Amino acid sequence: MNQKLAAPAQASRNLILGALILLVGLGFGQVKAEEVIVLGHAEITEAYDPAHAFNPTSGMVNRVAYDTLVTFPDADASSIEPLLAESWSISDDGLVYTFHLRDDATFTNGDPLTAQDVVFSFNRLKHVRAQPSFLTDPIASIDALDERTVAITVTGPRPSFLAELANTAFSVTNASVVGANGGTDAEDAAETDTAQAYLNQTSAGTGAYVLQGWEPQDRTVLVRNPDYWGEQPFFDRVIIVNIPEAATQRVALVSGNIDLATDLTPDQVVALEGNDDIGIYLGPGRWTHFLLMNRDPGVGGPVSDPLVARAVRYALDYEGYRELWAGSVTPGSNMWIGLAGAYGQDEAMQRDLELARELLAEAGYPDGFEITLQYPDMTWAGVSTSTNAQKIQADLAEVGIAVRLLPGEVQVALEGYRSGEQGFAYWFWGPDKLDPVDFLEFLPGGKVAGERARWTEDGVDQSVMELIAQANEETDPDARMEIFAQLQDFAQEHSAFAPFNVPAVQTAFRAEIEGYVWHPQWGLDLALLSRAQ
Amino acid sequence: MPLYRYILRRVLFSIPLVLGITVVAFLIANAVPADPINANLPQSALNNEQLVAAFREKWGLDQPLHVQYFTYLGNLLRGDMGVSIRTGKPVLEDIRQFLPATMELATSAIVVGLLLGIGFGIVSAVWRSSPVDYLVRVFALIGVSFPVFLLALIGLSVLHAQLGWVAGPGRLSFLVTRPPEVTGLYTIDSLLAGQWSTLRDAASHLVLPSLVLGLYVSGIIARITRSSLLEVLNTDYIRTARAKGQLEVYIVLRHGLSNALIPVVTLLGVLYGNLLAGAVLTEAIFAWPGIGRYAYRAATSQDFPAIMGVSMLIALIYVIANFVVDLLYFLIDPRIRYS
Amino acid sequence: MITPAATPSGAVTTRPRQRFRQLRRHPEVIVGLAVIVTWFLLALFAPILAPFEPLEQNIQQRLQPPGETHRLGTDELGRDVLSRVLYGGRITIPAGLAVVVINSIIGWLAGAVAGFVGGLWDEIMMRIAELFMAFPTIILAMAITAALGPEIRNAVLALVIVRWTNYARLTRGLIIEAKTKEYVEAARSLGAKSPYLLFRTLLPNSVAPVVVYGSLDIGNAILLFAGLSFLGLGPEPSSPEWGRMISIGIHFFDQWWMWLFPGLSIASLVMAFNFIGDGLRDMLDPRTRH
């Protein structure tokens, strides 16, 4: 009986409480449910600290958690746009870049952005000597001229420098917050900087979102920065859930558990095309899948022989990979096909088993040889490395090369790759710099060639080295094209790499998700997404 | 023998075993890989001479092997199992994080296994040689013969992907926030916090993996229950009860089962091993963030401190569990006291 | 899983005719045997029976459901699932056999020595066995395989290392039991020397049960091997090994034929071994007889 009597009283209390909450809500100007978007994503990153992070997942997250001085348009790299720097000038000799910072940008804790923050961030990037630190190589010095002016001096004329600065590694962090949490930009930062743990869990930037937490291999959460200096993004909260398997991503998307799936396979996307609840984006991708053949005979064994490397390039069934990954193309070199002057499918290598066998015989392996292929075991952007590796194995078997497959956990494999200890490996590469100079990484003197494939300048024709030096500095577009064409010809014959496929980007999302734009640098820009009401 | 002497004797017997466990763990983590530094430090740290030197010193790597072992044991006694290469965190901390998930899964799986197993075992024994018995035996055979990963895939593709009756991989849906941590078991924690929708979600995620894992152990339980119940039902004592005209159901449950379940209890050790083996595979498939998946990921990334930490922990649990079972036996069965 | 305690420890003493009659009452033994023989034959004649090469890729024909040309469909690289399943038996069955054979030899030796010599030897041997029992089989096997590198041989080796103890305990029990038997006492009192006793009387008496136990254990060994392989710690990715083939299912659970058929292959084979085990247990264990 008491219960019955109590019920109306309870109800009216709830009503009053509800009304109060409503009023308080109105007082703050809006009564709106929190807008949340959930992404299914195959995570690949070891950090979110912009000075350490150098992986696709961190690129996407740091794109919105931080800002860089300059950036690209939303969908391509056709021009350089202002971001934290509202304007800049370049000295006549091309050596000094002077940036004028905007005066309304504040960090998420309310601190105003200053030139010192830029100096601190870039010096820290350089001195922690982490994965992305090499991007600071062209920088000779960074100086804060006043509160809002930064001058960067480069070591030589570098037409690609502004495009390089658009990389999220050049994110501007709050110097005092990072400093208070163990960060330093001193020269011994590699040993003394301890801010990574802090920056892996929260962000100290000026971005549209704030990193709220990261549980590796599980989830990453971003919340909207209410004081963002730029345009407010639509979603209050972004949850990036690690779902390594494409099949699971598909089920989660179709059932509405996630709003967007970044790693569906091309087959799955094709199958989803008739589904009215699902929107699809299909476009040329940024990932060049390639084989690495270490030039150090002690590491690479038979594939260290340039003739063998060339034979391998002739042995791959390029058409087969295109068939395997709907919408993919065959690249003509390790230069990303989206860059001006890159060799595309028309200029690409053609399979020629006869020639491959001849080259092998010439190299002293008429009956082929046995070799282990190392690769990270994962599905990336819908492409299974395991599937490709098995096809590589089958392709090379046709010219007598017996390949043993050795998949590894991504992080473990990455370490072997980065230390140049992999003799024969399969990796994929997305351009760090949206400029043809990115390709120089894969040529003698470049980082990937030198450190990962141990293909150094030793024994390389002097004229080639001169061409590479010119490629770095040439400003005339036509002359540049010509230089890069010659370098790509050189690579097709002599390279320590065998690029074989650039899969398409395929993203599927719930039909009400709008604003999906894919960018070749950071992939998905989370701040542009919204939900149709 | 009085209880305290029994306990003392049992503890003394356990000590060499526990030490032996640490020796094996030590050998696999340090002696099997060609270079313990390579096996125990991430590649990025290898270039840092300070880190390498610190590691050498901490684990006494310049010393002969037996000295290294004592250093290892000393660190272990302080709760230091080393640092996981993959996660970069102390192994003990990782285990603390991942253990509750496994406990939740294992507990619900064993409940499923016991319910199904004992239930089927009874039915099968009571209606011996009937079609029901035959069906149950086939079911038990499937339980012990089907690879747990096959059951998991069938469950995922039918119950989750096709029919959508239960949730898929993971412990919670992506949007659901975790209940405030008390026990680390999401079902219990959400219950304590009164978060009913979270509870429903956590339970829905728990259904499939615990069903698969429970099915896997229920086969064994059903077989043992059946055979031991048959044995008991054949004894004079039950015949007497029957002759007295007691209800068959009453006989089976009251007299038969209580005796027949003793072998089930003794087999808990074996079950536990099976459960763990099954848990590694189940967790790997269902992306269940427990220690099974942790161990699997550690193994595939050559993370020796982590994998040996997990092995050691499980071995210790095994020793303790056996100790408790023995103790219970000592208390229950008077014969042991005089032996 | 069958434990040593649950296996027939007494030697088979019934006459052949009786045995045959018993066998007729246990059709599951016949069925089990038939399935096993069938799988052995299928694996043996896989090169003749398989319509395609197990590694032959055909990208145009990928992910085909079961149909005319590909009876059990094709996988993600257009390989014929039927051919791969047939060839898979050539890896999984020998691997399971190898584990059991090596296990029984090592375990039998260790157990026989422990049981026969007794004393300190016995104590040490059994402590070591207990130690291995304490470790979780699959995790220890994972650790060892990971340390040695993922390969079929290493997976087999890892399983041998972690599983010999069952056999050692079984053999030891049998030897100790046999030692107390009258005929041994008699032989000893007649002046028979220890080695003679060991070789002429005790060992033969312990061999039969170990062989029986071992043959029933093949199913378990296959399950564990397939489990390791499923986790990527066995044969390499392109290998038509059953556990490996199923592991791809995580990525393709819509293409059920890719993982269901290899899965059923393992299940049917293991089930057949368990059928025989069940039947034998019923036949040999007087307690569960009518």
mmCIF file of N, CA, C and O in Angstrom, chain A residues 291 293 295 302-318 349-366 368-369 392 395-401 424 491-498:
data_model
loop_
_atom_site.group_PDB
_atom_site.id
_atom_site.type_symbol
_atom_site.label_atom_id
_atom_site.label_comp_id
_atom_site.label_asym_id
_atom_site.label_seq_id
_atom_site.Cartn_x
_atom_site.Cartn_y
_atom_site.Cartn_z
ATOM 1 N N LEU A 291 58.134 -4.500 -51.780
ATOM 2 C CA LEU A 291 59.081 -5.441 -51.198
ATOM 3 C C LEU A 291 60.385 -4.717 -50.965
ATOM 4 O O LEU A 291 60.782 -3.857 -51.757
ATOM 5 N N MET A 293 64.463 -5.270 -50.424
ATOM 6 C CA MET A 293 65.528 -6.256 -50.593
ATOM 7 C C MET A 293 66.831 -5.646 -50.110
ATOM 8 O O MET A 293 67.391 -4.761 -50.753
ATOM 9 N N ARG A 295 70.350 -4.497 -49.265
ATOM 10 C CA ARG A 295 71.569 -4.509 -50.075
ATOM 11 C C ARG A 295 72.776 -5.059 -49.330
ATOM 12 O O ARG A 295 73.812 -5.333 -49.919
ATOM 13 N N PRO A 302 70.843 -13.509 -51.123
ATOM 14 C CA PRO A 302 70.733 -13.414 -52.583
ATOM 15 C C PRO A 302 70.045 -12.131 -53.070
ATOM 16 O O PRO A 302 70.429 -11.586 -54.103
ATOM 17 N N VAL A 303 69.056 -11.635 -52.317
ATOM 18 C CA VAL A 303 68.337 -10.468 -52.825
ATOM 19 C C VAL A 303 69.153 -9.177 -52.709
ATOM 20 O O VAL A 303 68.736 -8.124 -53.201
ATOM 21 N N SER A 304 70.317 -9.254 -52.059
ATOM 22 C CA SER A 304 71.159 -8.057 -52.007
ATOM 23 C C SER A 304 71.772 -7.778 -53.376
ATOM 24 O O SER A 304 72.254 -6.680 -53.641
ATOM 25 N N ASP A 305 71.742 -8.769 -54.231
ATOM 26 C CA ASP A 305 72.260 -8.615 -55.595
ATOM 27 C C ASP A 305 71.258 -7.804 -56.426
ATOM 28 O O ASP A 305 70.098 -8.201 -56.562
ATOM 29 N N PRO A 306 71.702 -6.662 -56.978
ATOM 30 C CA PRO A 306 70.767 -5.829 -57.753
ATOM 31 C C PRO A 306 70.097 -6.589 -58.909
ATOM 32 O O PRO A 306 68.941 -6.313 -59.244
ATOM 33 N N LEU A 307 70.804 -7.562 -59.471
ATOM 34 C CA LEU A 307 70.212 -8.338 -60.561
ATOM 35 C C LEU A 307 69.021 -9.147 -60.058
ATOM 36 O O LEU A 307 67.985 -9.254 -60.723
ATOM 37 N N VAL A 308 69.183 -9.698 -58.857
ATOM 38 C CA VAL A 308 68.084 -10.486 -58.273
ATOM 39 C C VAL A 308 66.903 -9.567 -57.969
ATOM 40 O O VAL A 308 65.748 -9.906 -58.243
ATOM 41 N N ALA A 309 67.215 -8.385 -57.414
ATOM 42 C CA ALA A 309 66.147 -7.438 -57.104
ATOM 43 C C ALA A 309 65.356 -7.114 -58.372
ATOM 44 O O ALA A 309 64.129 -7.038 -58.366
ATOM 45 N N ARG A 310 66.085 -6.962 -59.447
ATOM 46 C CA ARG A 310 65.423 -6.652 -60.711
ATOM 47 C C ARG A 310 64.579 -7.835 -61.183
ATOM 48 O O ARG A 310 63.451 -7.680 -61.652
ATOM 49 N N ALA A 311 65.150 -9.018 -61.009
ATOM 50 C CA ALA A 311 64.404 -10.231 -61.382
ATOM 51 C C ALA A 311 63.102 -10.319 -60.602
ATOM 52 O O ALA A 311 62.056 -10.653 -61.147
ATOM 53 N N VAL A 312 63.186 -9.985 -59.324
ATOM 54 C CA VAL A 312 61.976 -10.032 -58.486
ATOM 55 C C VAL A 312 60.931 -9.065 -59.038
ATOM 56 O O VAL A 312 59.744 -9.380 -59.121
ATOM 57 N N ARG A 313 61.386 -7.884 -59.466
ATOM 58 C CA ARG A 313 60.437 -6.914 -60.021
ATOM 59 C C ARG A 313 59.758 -7.436 -61.280
ATOM 60 O O ARG A 313 58.600 -7.134 -61.537
ATOM 61 N N TYR A 314 60.491 -8.241 -62.051
ATOM 62 C CA TYR A 314 59.874 -8.811 -63.252
ATOM 63 C C TYR A 314 59.010 -10.024 -62.943
ATOM 64 O O TYR A 314 58.200 -10.443 -63.753
ATOM 65 N N ALA A 315 59.210 -10.613 -61.761
ATOM 66 C CA ALA A 315 58.501 -11.862 -61.449
ATOM 67 C C ALA A 315 57.123 -11.635 -60.848
ATOM 68 O O ALA A 315 56.295 -12.534 -60.845
ATOM 69 N N LEU A 316 56.885 -10.432 -60.331
ATOM 70 C CA LEU A 316 55.604 -10.198 -59.646
ATOM 71 C C LEU A 316 54.453 -10.076 -60.636
ATOM 72 O O LEU A 316 54.587 -9.449 -61.693
ATOM 73 N N ASP A 317 53.326 -10.648 -60.252
ATOM 74 C CA ASP A 317 52.143 -10.656 -61.105
ATOM 75 C C ASP A 317 51.292 -9.423 -60.780
ATOM 76 O O ASP A 317 50.309 -9.503 -60.049
ATOM 77 N N TYR A 318 51.705 -8.288 -61.337
ATOM 78 C CA TYR A 318 51.056 -7.012 -60.976
ATOM 79 C C TYR A 318 49.560 -7.020 -61.240
ATOM 80 O O TYR A 318 48.775 -6.501 -60.459
ATOM 81 N N MET A 349 56.154 -1.466 -64.245
ATOM 82 C CA MET A 349 56.799 -2.688 -64.692
ATOM 83 C C MET A 349 55.734 -3.669 -65.186
ATOM 84 O O MET A 349 54.604 -3.667 -64.713
ATOM 85 N N GLN A 350 56.112 -4.512 -66.126
ATOM 86 C CA GLN A 350 55.232 -5.580 -66.589
ATOM 87 C C GLN A 350 55.867 -6.895 -66.200
ATOM 88 O O GLN A 350 57.085 -7.040 -66.227
ATOM 89 N N ARG A 351 55.027 -7.844 -65.880
ATOM 90 C CA ARG A 351 55.576 -9.144 -65.518
ATOM 91 C C ARG A 351 56.250 -9.785 -66.722
ATOM 92 O O ARG A 351 55.708 -9.763 -67.830
ATOM 93 N N ASP A 352 57.449 -10.318 -66.529
ATOM 94 C CA ASP A 352 58.166 -10.982 -67.615
ATOM 95 C C ASP A 352 58.976 -12.115 -66.991
ATOM 96 O O ASP A 352 60.108 -11.932 -66.550
ATOM 97 N N LEU A 353 58.354 -13.284 -66.939
ATOM 98 C CA LEU A 353 58.990 -14.401 -66.238
ATOM 99 C C LEU A 353 60.282 -14.844 -66.908
ATOM 100 O O LEU A 353 61.251 -15.204 -66.237
ATOM 101 N N GLU A 354 60.278 -14.776 -68.267
ATOM 102 C CA GLU A 354 61.493 -15.177 -69.004
ATOM 103 C C GLU A 354 62.678 -14.330 -68.580
ATOM 104 O O GLU A 354 63.743 -14.819 -68.221
ATOM 105 N N LEU A 355 62.434 -13.025 -68.613
ATOM 106 C CA LEU A 355 63.487 -12.074 -68.282
ATOM 107 C C LEU A 355 63.929 -12.262 -66.828
ATOM 108 O O LEU A 355 65.122 -12.216 -66.511
ATOM 109 N N ALA A 356 62.948 -12.509 -65.956
ATOM 110 C CA ALA A 356 63.269 -12.717 -64.542
ATOM 111 C C ALA A 356 64.191 -13.919 -64.390
ATOM 112 O O ALA A 356 65.196 -13.859 -63.665
ATOM 113 N N ARG A 357 63.874 -14.993 -65.092
ATOM 114 C CA ARG A 357 64.709 -16.197 -64.991
ATOM 115 C C ARG A 357 66.104 -15.935 -65.542
ATOM 116 O O ARG A 357 67.103 -16.362 -64.978
ATOM 117 N N GLU A 358 66.162 -15.198 -66.656
ATOM 118 C CA GLU A 358 67.475 -14.873 -67.238
ATOM 119 C C GLU A 358 68.321 -14.086 -66.254
ATOM 120 O O GLU A 358 69.500 -14.351 -66.062
ATOM 121 N N LEU A 359 67.667 -13.091 -65.615
ATOM 122 C CA LEU A 359 68.404 -12.255 -64.665
ATOM 123 C C LEU A 359 68.908 -13.077 -63.487
ATOM 124 O O LEU A 359 70.025 -12.890 -63.011
ATOM 125 N N LEU A 360 68.072 -14.002 -63.038
ATOM 126 C CA LEU A 360 68.478 -14.859 -61.926
ATOM 127 C C LEU A 360 69.678 -15.716 -62.320
ATOM 128 O O LEU A 360 70.625 -15.879 -61.547
ATOM 129 N N ALA A 361 69.630 -16.239 -63.544
ATOM 130 C CA ALA A 361 70.738 -17.057 -64.012
ATOM 131 C C ALA A 361 72.008 -16.219 -64.097
ATOM 132 O O ALA A 361 73.100 -16.648 -63.697
ATOM 133 N N GLU A 362 71.839 -15.017 -64.585
ATOM 134 C CA GLU A 362 72.987 -14.111 -64.712
ATOM 135 C C GLU A 362 73.585 -13.812 -63.342
ATOM 136 O O GLU A 362 74.799 -13.678 -63.186
ATOM 137 N N ALA A 363 72.706 -13.723 -62.333
ATOM 138 C CA ALA A 363 73.179 -13.439 -60.983
ATOM 139 C C ALA A 363 73.772 -14.678 -60.330
ATOM 140 O O ALA A 363 74.315 -14.601 -59.226
ATOM 141 N N GLY A 364 73.681 -15.822 -61.001
ATOM 142 C CA GLY A 364 74.252 -17.037 -60.442
ATOM 143 C C GLY A 364 73.239 -17.908 -59.720
ATOM 144 O O GLY A 364 73.617 -18.778 -58.946
ATOM 145 N N TYR A 365 71.960 -17.657 -59.963
ATOM 146 C CA TYR A 365 70.925 -18.489 -59.332
ATOM 147 C C TYR A 365 70.000 -19.075 -60.397
ATOM 148 O O TYR A 365 68.801 -18.786 -60.417
ATOM 149 N N PRO A 366 70.549 -19.902 -61.299
ATOM 150 C CA PRO A 366 69.694 -20.445 -62.357
ATOM 151 C C PRO A 366 68.553 -21.300 -61.787
ATOM 152 O O PRO A 366 67.493 -21.401 -62.385
ATOM 153 N N GLY A 368 67.198 -20.734 -58.834
ATOM 154 C CA GLY A 368 66.536 -19.988 -57.763
ATOM 155 C C GLY A 368 67.245 -20.165 -56.428
ATOM 156 O O GLY A 368 68.400 -20.625 -56.378
ATOM 157 N N PHE A 369 66.554 -19.820 -55.350
ATOM 158 C CA PHE A 369 67.133 -19.931 -54.011
ATOM 159 C C PHE A 369 66.001 -19.903 -53.000
ATOM 160 O O PHE A 369 64.838 -19.707 -53.358
ATOM 161 N N ILE A 392 52.774 -13.221 -53.159
ATOM 162 C CA ILE A 392 54.182 -12.990 -53.478
ATOM 163 C C ILE A 392 54.922 -14.323 -53.517
ATOM 164 O O ILE A 392 55.695 -14.625 -54.433
ATOM 165 N N ASP A 395 53.984 -16.084 -56.642
ATOM 166 C CA ASP A 395 54.585 -15.422 -57.816
ATOM 167 C C ASP A 395 56.048 -15.813 -57.966
ATOM 168 O O ASP A 395 56.511 -16.172 -59.046
ATOM 169 N N LEU A 396 56.779 -15.717 -56.850
ATOM 170 C CA LEU A 396 58.217 -15.950 -56.921
ATOM 171 C C LEU A 396 58.538 -17.427 -57.109
ATOM 172 O O LEU A 396 59.592 -17.774 -57.651
ATOM 173 N N ALA A 397 57.621 -18.284 -56.670
ATOM 174 C CA ALA A 397 57.842 -19.720 -56.868
ATOM 175 C C ALA A 397 57.969 -20.026 -58.355
ATOM 176 O O ALA A 397 58.669 -20.945 -58.758
ATOM 177 N N GLU A 398 57.305 -19.209 -59.179
ATOM 178 C CA GLU A 398 57.320 -19.476 -60.619
ATOM 179 C C GLU A 398 58.676 -19.233 -61.258
ATOM 180 O O GLU A 398 58.944 -19.717 -62.345
ATOM 181 N N VAL A 399 59.546 -18.474 -60.584
ATOM 182 C CA VAL A 399 60.889 -18.305 -61.134
ATOM 183 C C VAL A 399 61.908 -19.061 -60.276
ATOM 184 O O VAL A 399 63.108 -18.838 -60.385
ATOM 185 N N GLY A 400 61.404 -19.926 -59.411
ATOM 186 C CA GLY A 400 62.294 -20.790 -58.649
ATOM 187 C C GLY A 400 62.721 -20.243 -57.308
ATOM 188 O O GLY A 400 63.528 -20.856 -56.614
ATOM 189 N N ILE A 401 62.197 -19.085 -56.924
ATOM 190 C CA ILE A 401 62.550 -18.565 -55.610
ATOM 191 C C ILE A 401 61.569 -19.134 -54.594
ATOM 192 O O ILE A 401 60.370 -18.886 -54.688
ATOM 193 N N PHE A 424 64.617 -9.550 -46.469
ATOM 194 C CA PHE A 424 63.615 -9.558 -47.523
ATOM 195 C C PHE A 424 62.295 -9.328 -46.805
ATOM 196 O O PHE A 424 61.908 -10.129 -45.942
ATOM 197 N N ALA A 491 65.325 3.824 -60.731
ATOM 198 C CA ALA A 491 64.811 2.917 -59.691
ATOM 199 C C ALA A 491 64.274 1.630 -60.299
ATOM 200 O O ALA A 491 64.468 0.547 -59.746
ATOM 201 N N GLN A 492 63.593 1.753 -61.435
ATOM 202 C CA GLN A 492 63.027 0.545 -62.030
ATOM 203 C C GLN A 492 64.118 -0.460 -62.362
ATOM 204 O O GLN A 492 63.909 -1.658 -62.333
ATOM 205 N N GLU A 493 65.300 0.037 -62.663
ATOM 206 C CA GLU A 493 66.363 -0.880 -63.022
ATOM 207 C C GLU A 493 67.226 -1.291 -61.826
ATOM 208 O O GLU A 493 67.642 -2.424 -61.711
ATOM 209 N N HIS A 494 67.478 -0.339 -60.921
ATOM 210 C CA HIS A 494 68.486 -0.602 -59.890
ATOM 211 C C HIS A 494 67.964 -0.675 -58.470
ATOM 212 O O HIS A 494 68.738 -0.985 -57.565
ATOM 213 N N SER A 495 66.722 -0.346 -58.240
ATOM 214 C CA SER A 495 66.242 -0.159 -56.870
ATOM 215 C C SER A 495 66.346 -1.412 -56.002
ATOM 216 O O SER A 495 66.355 -2.536 -56.503
ATOM 217 N N ALA A 496 66.419 -1.169 -54.711
ATOM 218 C CA ALA A 496 66.392 -2.260 -53.729
ATOM 219 C C ALA A 496 64.957 -2.555 -53.304
ATOM 220 O O ALA A 496 64.730 -3.290 -52.361
ATOM 221 N N PHE A 497 64.004 -1.941 -54.005
ATOM 222 C CA PHE A 497 62.598 -2.122 -53.645
ATOM 223 C C PHE A 497 61.807 -2.622 -54.842
ATOM 224 O O PHE A 497 62.212 -2.423 -55.989
ATOM 225 N N ALA A 498 60.695 -3.254 -54.553
ATOM 226 C CA ALA A 498 59.795 -3.665 -55.622
ATOM 227 C C ALA A 498 58.387 -3.224 -55.259
ATOM 228 O O ALA A 498 57.668 -3.945 -54.576
#
